[in-house]
Protein backbone atom coordinates (compact mmCIF):
# COMPACT_ATOMS: atom_id res chain seq x y z
CA UNK A 1 0.00 0.00 0.00
CA UNK A 2 2.85 2.38 0.81
CA UNK A 3 4.93 1.46 -2.28
CA UNK A 4 2.66 3.21 -4.86
CA UNK A 5 2.64 6.37 -2.74
CA UNK A 6 6.43 6.40 -2.37
CA UNK A 7 6.97 5.68 -6.05
CA UNK A 8 4.61 8.53 -6.96
CA UNK A 9 6.41 10.84 -4.49
CA UNK A 10 9.82 10.10 -6.05
CA UNK A 11 8.45 10.55 -9.57
CA UNK A 12 6.71 13.80 -8.64
CA UNK A 13 9.95 15.11 -7.21
CA UNK A 14 11.75 14.16 -10.43
CA UNK A 15 9.07 15.82 -12.56
CA UNK A 16 9.32 19.03 -10.52
CA UNK A 17 13.10 18.97 -10.99
CA UNK A 18 12.64 18.56 -14.74
CA UNK A 19 10.16 21.46 -14.82
CA UNK A 20 12.72 23.64 -13.06
CA UNK A 21 15.31 22.76 -15.74
CA UNK A 22 12.78 23.57 -18.47
CA UNK A 23 12.04 26.88 -16.75
CA UNK A 24 15.76 27.70 -16.73
CA UNK A 25 15.96 26.96 -20.45
CA UNK A 26 12.88 29.11 -21.10
CA UNK A 27 14.23 32.07 -19.10
CA UNK A 28 17.64 31.94 -20.74
CA UNK A 29 16.09 31.58 -24.21
CA UNK A 30 13.80 34.56 -23.57
CA UNK A 31 16.71 36.68 -22.35
CA UNK A 32 18.82 35.73 -25.38
CA UNK A 33 15.93 36.74 -27.66
CA UNK A 34 15.62 40.07 -25.84
CA UNK A 35 19.38 40.61 -26.18
CA UNK A 36 19.09 39.92 -29.92
CA UNK A 37 16.25 42.42 -30.30
CA UNK A 38 18.31 44.91 -28.29
CA UNK A 39 21.34 44.41 -30.57
CA UNK A 40 19.19 44.76 -33.69
CA UNK A 41 17.66 47.98 -32.33
CA UNK A 42 21.13 49.31 -31.58
CA UNK A 43 22.24 48.45 -35.11
CA UNK A 44 19.21 50.09 -36.74
CA UNK A 45 18.65 53.14 -34.52
CA UNK A 46 22.10 53.51 -32.99
CA UNK A 47 20.72 53.10 -29.50
CA UNK A 48 19.90 49.94 -27.52
CA UNK A 49 16.45 49.62 -25.98
CA UNK A 50 17.75 47.93 -22.81
CA UNK A 51 15.46 44.92 -22.83
CA UNK A 52 16.02 42.53 -19.93
CA UNK A 53 14.13 40.16 -17.68
CA UNK A 54 14.62 41.61 -14.19
CA UNK A 55 16.67 39.28 -11.95
CA UNK A 56 16.62 36.49 -14.55
CA UNK A 57 20.07 35.29 -13.45
CA UNK A 58 18.83 35.16 -9.84
CA UNK A 59 15.77 33.17 -10.90
CA UNK A 60 17.85 30.71 -12.92
CA UNK A 61 20.10 30.20 -9.89
CA UNK A 62 17.10 29.57 -7.64
CA UNK A 63 15.65 27.14 -10.18
CA UNK A 64 18.99 25.34 -10.48
CA UNK A 65 19.14 24.81 -6.71
CA UNK A 66 15.52 23.63 -6.72
CA UNK A 67 16.08 21.19 -9.60
CA UNK A 68 19.24 19.81 -7.98
CA UNK A 69 17.65 19.04 -4.65
CA UNK A 70 14.23 17.99 -5.95
CA UNK A 71 15.91 15.51 -8.30
CA UNK A 72 18.05 13.76 -5.68
CA UNK A 73 15.57 11.09 -4.53
CA UNK A 74 14.43 10.21 -8.04
CA UNK A 75 18.04 9.99 -9.20
CA UNK A 76 18.90 7.71 -6.25
CA UNK A 77 16.04 5.34 -7.05
CA UNK A 78 16.96 5.24 -10.74
CA UNK A 79 20.63 4.49 -10.07
CA UNK A 80 21.87 7.82 -11.39
CA UNK A 81 24.12 8.73 -8.46
CA UNK A 82 27.78 7.87 -8.81
CA UNK A 83 28.55 4.75 -6.80
CA UNK A 84 31.97 3.21 -6.32
CA UNK A 85 31.36 -0.52 -6.43
CA UNK A 86 35.00 -1.63 -6.60
CA UNK A 87 34.93 -3.09 -3.08
CA UNK A 88 31.30 -4.21 -2.90
CA UNK A 89 31.65 -5.96 -6.26
CA UNK A 90 34.23 -8.28 -4.69
CA UNK A 91 32.06 -9.12 -1.69
CA UNK A 92 29.60 -11.96 -1.34
CA UNK A 93 25.88 -11.35 -0.94
CA UNK A 94 25.82 -11.13 2.88
CA UNK A 95 28.85 -8.87 3.39
CA UNK A 96 27.66 -6.68 0.50
CA UNK A 97 24.27 -6.30 2.19
CA UNK A 98 25.97 -5.27 5.47
CA UNK A 99 28.16 -2.70 3.71
CA UNK A 100 25.11 -1.32 1.87
CA UNK A 101 23.28 -1.11 5.20
CA UNK A 102 26.15 0.76 6.83
CA UNK A 103 26.39 3.20 3.90
CA UNK A 104 22.63 3.78 3.94
CA UNK A 105 22.68 4.45 7.70
CA UNK A 106 25.51 6.97 7.33
CA UNK A 107 23.87 8.64 4.31
CA UNK A 108 20.50 8.79 6.07
CA UNK A 109 22.10 10.34 9.15
CA UNK A 110 23.88 13.00 7.10
CA UNK A 111 20.87 13.83 4.93
CA UNK A 112 18.45 13.83 7.88
CA UNK A 113 20.77 16.26 9.69
CA UNK A 114 20.86 18.54 6.64
CA UNK A 115 17.08 18.23 6.26
CA UNK A 116 16.35 19.29 9.84
CA UNK A 117 18.63 22.30 9.64
CA UNK A 118 17.38 23.34 6.20
CA UNK A 119 13.79 23.19 7.47
CA UNK A 120 14.81 25.27 10.50
CA UNK A 121 16.45 27.78 8.13
CA UNK A 122 13.24 28.04 6.10
CA UNK A 123 11.24 28.66 9.28
CA UNK A 124 13.75 31.26 10.49
CA UNK A 125 13.73 33.06 7.13
CA UNK A 126 9.94 33.15 7.27
CA UNK A 127 9.85 34.45 10.86
CA UNK A 128 12.37 37.21 10.18
CA UNK A 129 10.90 38.14 6.80
CA UNK A 130 14.23 37.68 5.00
CA UNK A 131 14.21 38.52 1.31
CA UNK A 132 16.47 37.84 -1.64
CA UNK A 133 18.61 40.61 -3.02
CA UNK A 134 18.28 41.78 -6.60
CA UNK A 135 15.88 43.79 -8.73
CA UNK A 136 13.03 41.41 -7.91
CA UNK A 137 13.05 40.61 -4.21
CA UNK A 138 11.36 37.39 -3.12
CA UNK A 139 10.76 36.00 0.35
CA UNK A 140 13.83 33.89 1.08
CA UNK A 141 11.78 31.05 2.57
CA UNK A 142 10.10 30.65 -0.82
CA UNK A 143 13.46 30.12 -2.49
CA UNK A 144 14.73 27.80 0.27
CA UNK A 145 11.60 25.61 0.43
CA UNK A 146 12.34 23.43 -2.64
CA UNK A 147 15.75 22.61 -1.15
CA UNK A 148 14.11 21.57 2.13
CA UNK A 149 11.47 19.53 0.27
CA UNK A 150 14.12 17.83 -1.87
CA UNK A 151 16.17 16.91 1.20
CA UNK A 152 13.05 15.61 2.94
CA UNK A 153 12.14 13.39 0.00
CA UNK A 154 15.76 12.16 -0.20
CA UNK A 155 15.62 11.30 3.53
CA UNK A 156 12.44 9.32 2.90
CA UNK A 157 14.07 7.54 -0.07
CA UNK A 158 17.14 6.62 1.97
CA UNK A 159 14.95 5.33 4.82
CA UNK A 160 12.95 3.36 2.24
CA UNK A 161 16.16 1.82 0.87
CA UNK A 162 17.36 1.00 4.39
CA UNK A 163 14.08 -0.73 5.27
CA UNK A 164 14.23 -2.74 2.03
CA UNK A 165 17.83 -3.69 2.86
CA UNK A 166 16.81 -4.83 6.35
CA UNK A 167 14.08 -6.98 4.78
CA UNK A 168 16.70 -8.56 2.50
CA UNK A 169 15.28 -6.99 -0.65
CA UNK A 170 17.60 -5.68 -3.37
CA UNK A 171 18.20 -1.95 -3.59
CA UNK A 172 16.05 -0.09 -6.12
CA UNK A 173 19.20 1.14 -7.85
CA UNK A 174 20.87 -2.28 -8.16
CA UNK A 175 21.96 -2.88 -11.71
CA UNK A 176 20.55 0.37 -13.06
CA UNK A 177 23.46 2.80 -12.97
CA UNK A 178 26.07 0.29 -14.10
CA UNK A 179 24.34 -0.19 -17.43
CA UNK A 180 23.79 3.48 -18.33
CA UNK A 181 26.72 3.57 -20.75
CA UNK A 182 25.71 0.31 -22.43
CA UNK A 183 22.30 1.55 -23.53
PDB file of N, CA, C and O in Angstrom, residues 1 27 42 45 51-52 74 88 91 104-105 108 115 128 133 135 140 142-143 149 154 159 165-166 170 176-177 181 183:
ATOM      1  N   UNK A   1       0.812  -1.190   0.000  1.00  0.00           N
ATOM      2  CA  UNK A   1       0.000   0.000   0.000  1.00  0.00           C
ATOM      3  C   UNK A   1       0.863   1.264   0.000  1.00  0.00           C
ATOM      4  O   UNK A   1       0.541   2.250  -0.641  1.00  0.00           O
ATOM      5  N   UNK A  27      13.768  30.734 -19.514  1.00  0.00           N
ATOM      6  CA  UNK A  27      14.228  32.068 -19.101  1.00  0.00           C
ATOM      7  C   UNK A  27      15.466  32.505 -19.878  1.00  0.00           C
ATOM      8  O   UNK A  27      15.542  33.643 -20.353  1.00  0.00           O
ATOM      9  N   UNK A  42      19.920  48.483 -31.647  1.00  0.00           N
ATOM     10  CA  UNK A  42      21.129  49.313 -31.580  1.00  0.00           C
ATOM     11  C   UNK A  42      21.746  49.458 -32.965  1.00  0.00           C
ATOM     12  O   UNK A  42      22.246  50.539 -33.318  1.00  0.00           O
ATOM     13  N   UNK A  45      18.893  51.767 -35.014  1.00  0.00           N
ATOM     14  CA  UNK A  45      18.651  53.135 -34.523  1.00  0.00           C
ATOM     15  C   UNK A  45      19.891  53.777 -33.918  1.00  0.00           C
ATOM     16  O   UNK A  45      19.891  54.977 -33.666  1.00  0.00           O
ATOM     17  N   UNK A  51      16.409  45.968 -23.205  1.00  0.00           N
ATOM     18  CA  UNK A  51      15.459  44.915 -22.827  1.00  0.00           C
ATOM     19  C   UNK A  51      16.137  43.876 -21.936  1.00  0.00           C
ATOM     20  O   UNK A  51      17.210  43.372 -22.256  1.00  0.00           O
ATOM     21  N   UNK A  52      15.504  43.563 -20.832  1.00  0.00           N
ATOM     22  CA  UNK A  52      16.023  42.534 -19.930  1.00  0.00           C
ATOM     23  C   UNK A  52      14.902  41.988 -19.065  1.00  0.00           C
ATOM     24  O   UNK A  52      13.918  42.684 -18.796  1.00  0.00           O
ATOM     25  N   UNK A  74      14.739  10.913  -6.799  1.00  0.00           N
ATOM     26  CA  UNK A  74      14.435  10.210  -8.045  1.00  0.00           C
ATOM     27  C   UNK A  74      15.710   9.641  -8.657  1.00  0.00           C
ATOM     28  O   UNK A  74      15.743   8.490  -9.114  1.00  0.00           O
ATOM     29  N   UNK A  88      32.513  -3.408  -3.069  1.00  0.00           N
ATOM     30  CA  UNK A  88      31.300  -4.211  -2.895  1.00  0.00           C
ATOM     31  C   UNK A  88      31.138  -5.243  -4.006  1.00  0.00           C
ATOM     32  O   UNK A  88      30.504  -6.273  -3.801  1.00  0.00           O
ATOM     33  N   UNK A  91      32.646  -8.491  -2.878  1.00  0.00           N
ATOM     34  CA  UNK A  91      32.061  -9.124  -1.691  1.00  0.00           C
ATOM     35  C   UNK A  91      30.961 -10.105  -2.065  1.00  0.00           C
ATOM     36  O   UNK A  91      30.309  -9.971  -3.097  1.00  0.00           O
ATOM     37  N   UNK A 104      23.956   3.161   3.882  1.00  0.00           N
ATOM     38  CA  UNK A 104      22.629   3.776   3.940  1.00  0.00           C
ATOM     39  C   UNK A 104      22.380   4.456   5.287  1.00  0.00           C
ATOM     40  O   UNK A 104      21.790   5.533   5.336  1.00  0.00           O
ATOM     41  N   UNK A 105      22.840   3.846   6.363  1.00  0.00           N
ATOM     42  CA  UNK A 105      22.679   4.451   7.695  1.00  0.00           C
ATOM     43  C   UNK A 105      23.459   5.755   7.784  1.00  0.00           C
ATOM     44  O   UNK A 105      22.938   6.776   8.261  1.00  0.00           O
ATOM     45  N   UNK A 108      21.754   8.332   5.472  1.00  0.00           N
ATOM     46  CA  UNK A 108      20.504   8.790   6.074  1.00  0.00           C
ATOM     47  C   UNK A 108      20.774   9.752   7.221  1.00  0.00           C
ATOM     48  O   UNK A 108      20.105  10.787   7.347  1.00  0.00           O
ATOM     49  N   UNK A 115      18.507  17.951   6.428  1.00  0.00           N
ATOM     50  CA  UNK A 115      17.079  18.228   6.259  1.00  0.00           C
ATOM     51  C   UNK A 115      16.529  19.032   7.430  1.00  0.00           C
ATOM     52  O   UNK A 115      15.832  20.032   7.238  1.00  0.00           O
ATOM     53  N   UNK A 128      11.680  35.931  10.236  1.00  0.00           N
ATOM     54  CA  UNK A 128      12.371  37.212  10.181  1.00  0.00           C
ATOM     55  C   UNK A 128      12.036  38.019   8.930  1.00  0.00           C
ATOM     56  O   UNK A 128      12.472  39.159   8.799  1.00  0.00           O
ATOM     57  N   UNK A 133      18.150  39.339  -2.475  1.00  0.00           N
ATOM     58  CA  UNK A 133      18.611  40.610  -3.022  1.00  0.00           C
ATOM     59  C   UNK A 133      18.375  40.589  -4.528  1.00  0.00           C
ATOM     60  O   UNK A 133      18.103  39.552  -5.105  1.00  0.00           O
ATOM     61  N   UNK A 135      16.944  42.886  -8.253  1.00  0.00           N
ATOM     62  CA  UNK A 135      15.879  43.789  -8.726  1.00  0.00           C
ATOM     63  C   UNK A 135      14.505  43.312  -8.280  1.00  0.00           C
ATOM     64  O   UNK A 135      13.652  44.093  -7.903  1.00  0.00           O
ATOM     65  N   UNK A 140      12.758  34.888   1.127  1.00  0.00           N
ATOM     66  CA  UNK A 140      13.828  33.892   1.083  1.00  0.00           C
ATOM     67  C   UNK A 140      13.314  32.486   1.381  1.00  0.00           C
ATOM     68  O   UNK A 140      13.807  31.510   0.814  1.00  0.00           O
ATOM     69  N   UNK A 142      10.673  31.182   0.411  1.00  0.00           N
ATOM     70  CA  UNK A 142      10.098  30.651  -0.823  1.00  0.00           C
ATOM     71  C   UNK A 142      11.177  30.017  -1.688  1.00  0.00           C
ATOM     72  O   UNK A 142      10.963  28.970  -2.307  1.00  0.00           O
ATOM     73  N   UNK A 143      12.340  30.625  -1.707  1.00  0.00           N
ATOM     74  CA  UNK A 143      13.463  30.118  -2.493  1.00  0.00           C
ATOM     75  C   UNK A 143      14.096  28.901  -1.813  1.00  0.00           C
ATOM     76  O   UNK A 143      14.553  27.972  -2.479  1.00  0.00           O
ATOM     77  N   UNK A 149      12.342  20.619   0.752  1.00  0.00           N
ATOM     78  CA  UNK A 149      11.468  19.535   0.270  1.00  0.00           C
ATOM     79  C   UNK A 149      12.301  18.435  -0.380  1.00  0.00           C
ATOM     80  O   UNK A 149      12.088  17.242  -0.131  1.00  0.00           O
ATOM     81  N   UNK A 154      14.565  13.012  -0.173  1.00  0.00           N
ATOM     82  CA  UNK A 154      15.759  12.160  -0.202  1.00  0.00           C
ATOM     83  C   UNK A 154      15.894  11.382   1.104  1.00  0.00           C
ATOM     84  O   UNK A 154      16.253  10.199   1.086  1.00  0.00           O
ATOM     85  N   UNK A 159      15.603   6.176   3.807  1.00  0.00           N
ATOM     86  CA  UNK A 159      14.953   5.328   4.816  1.00  0.00           C
ATOM     87  C   UNK A 159      14.252   4.151   4.143  1.00  0.00           C
ATOM     88  O   UNK A 159      14.328   3.009   4.619  1.00  0.00           O
ATOM     89  N   UNK A 165      16.590  -2.951   2.585  1.00  0.00           N
ATOM     90  CA  UNK A 165      17.828  -3.685   2.860  1.00  0.00           C
ATOM     91  C   UNK A 165      17.660  -4.576   4.082  1.00  0.00           C
ATOM     92  O   UNK A 165      18.094  -5.726   4.082  1.00  0.00           O
ATOM     93  N   UNK A 166      17.029  -4.044   5.127  1.00  0.00           N
ATOM     94  CA  UNK A 166      16.811  -4.826   6.346  1.00  0.00           C
ATOM     95  C   UNK A 166      15.897  -6.021   6.100  1.00  0.00           C
ATOM     96  O   UNK A 166      16.013  -7.056   6.761  1.00  0.00           O
ATOM     97  N   UNK A 170      16.536  -6.409  -2.659  1.00  0.00           N
ATOM     98  CA  UNK A 170      17.598  -5.681  -3.371  1.00  0.00           C
ATOM     99  C   UNK A 170      17.300  -4.185  -3.413  1.00  0.00           C
ATOM    100  O   UNK A 170      16.143  -3.771  -3.368  1.00  0.00           O
ATOM    101  N   UNK A 176      21.044  -0.677 -12.158  1.00  0.00           N
ATOM    102  CA  UNK A 176      20.546   0.373 -13.056  1.00  0.00           C
ATOM    103  C   UNK A 176      21.664   1.283 -13.527  1.00  0.00           C
ATOM    104  O   UNK A 176      21.832   1.502 -14.713  1.00  0.00           O
ATOM    105  N   UNK A 177      22.432   1.828 -12.618  1.00  0.00           N
ATOM    106  CA  UNK A 177      23.461   2.796 -12.973  1.00  0.00           C
ATOM    107  C   UNK A 177      24.625   2.201 -13.731  1.00  0.00           C
ATOM    108  O   UNK A 177      25.236   2.853 -14.566  1.00  0.00           O
ATOM    109  N   UNK A 181      25.882   3.344 -19.572  1.00  0.00           N
ATOM    110  CA  UNK A 181      26.722   3.567 -20.748  1.00  0.00           C
ATOM    111  C   UNK A 181      26.540   2.497 -21.807  1.00  0.00           C
ATOM    112  O   UNK A 181      26.963   2.677 -22.942  1.00  0.00           O
ATOM    113  N   UNK A 183      23.590   1.398 -22.840  1.00  0.00           N
ATOM    114  CA  UNK A 183      22.297   1.548 -23.532  1.00  0.00           C
ATOM    115  C   UNK A 183      22.399   2.423 -24.749  1.00  0.00           C
ATOM    116  O   UNK A 183      23.209   3.226 -24.936  1.00  0.00           O
TER     117      UNK A 183
END
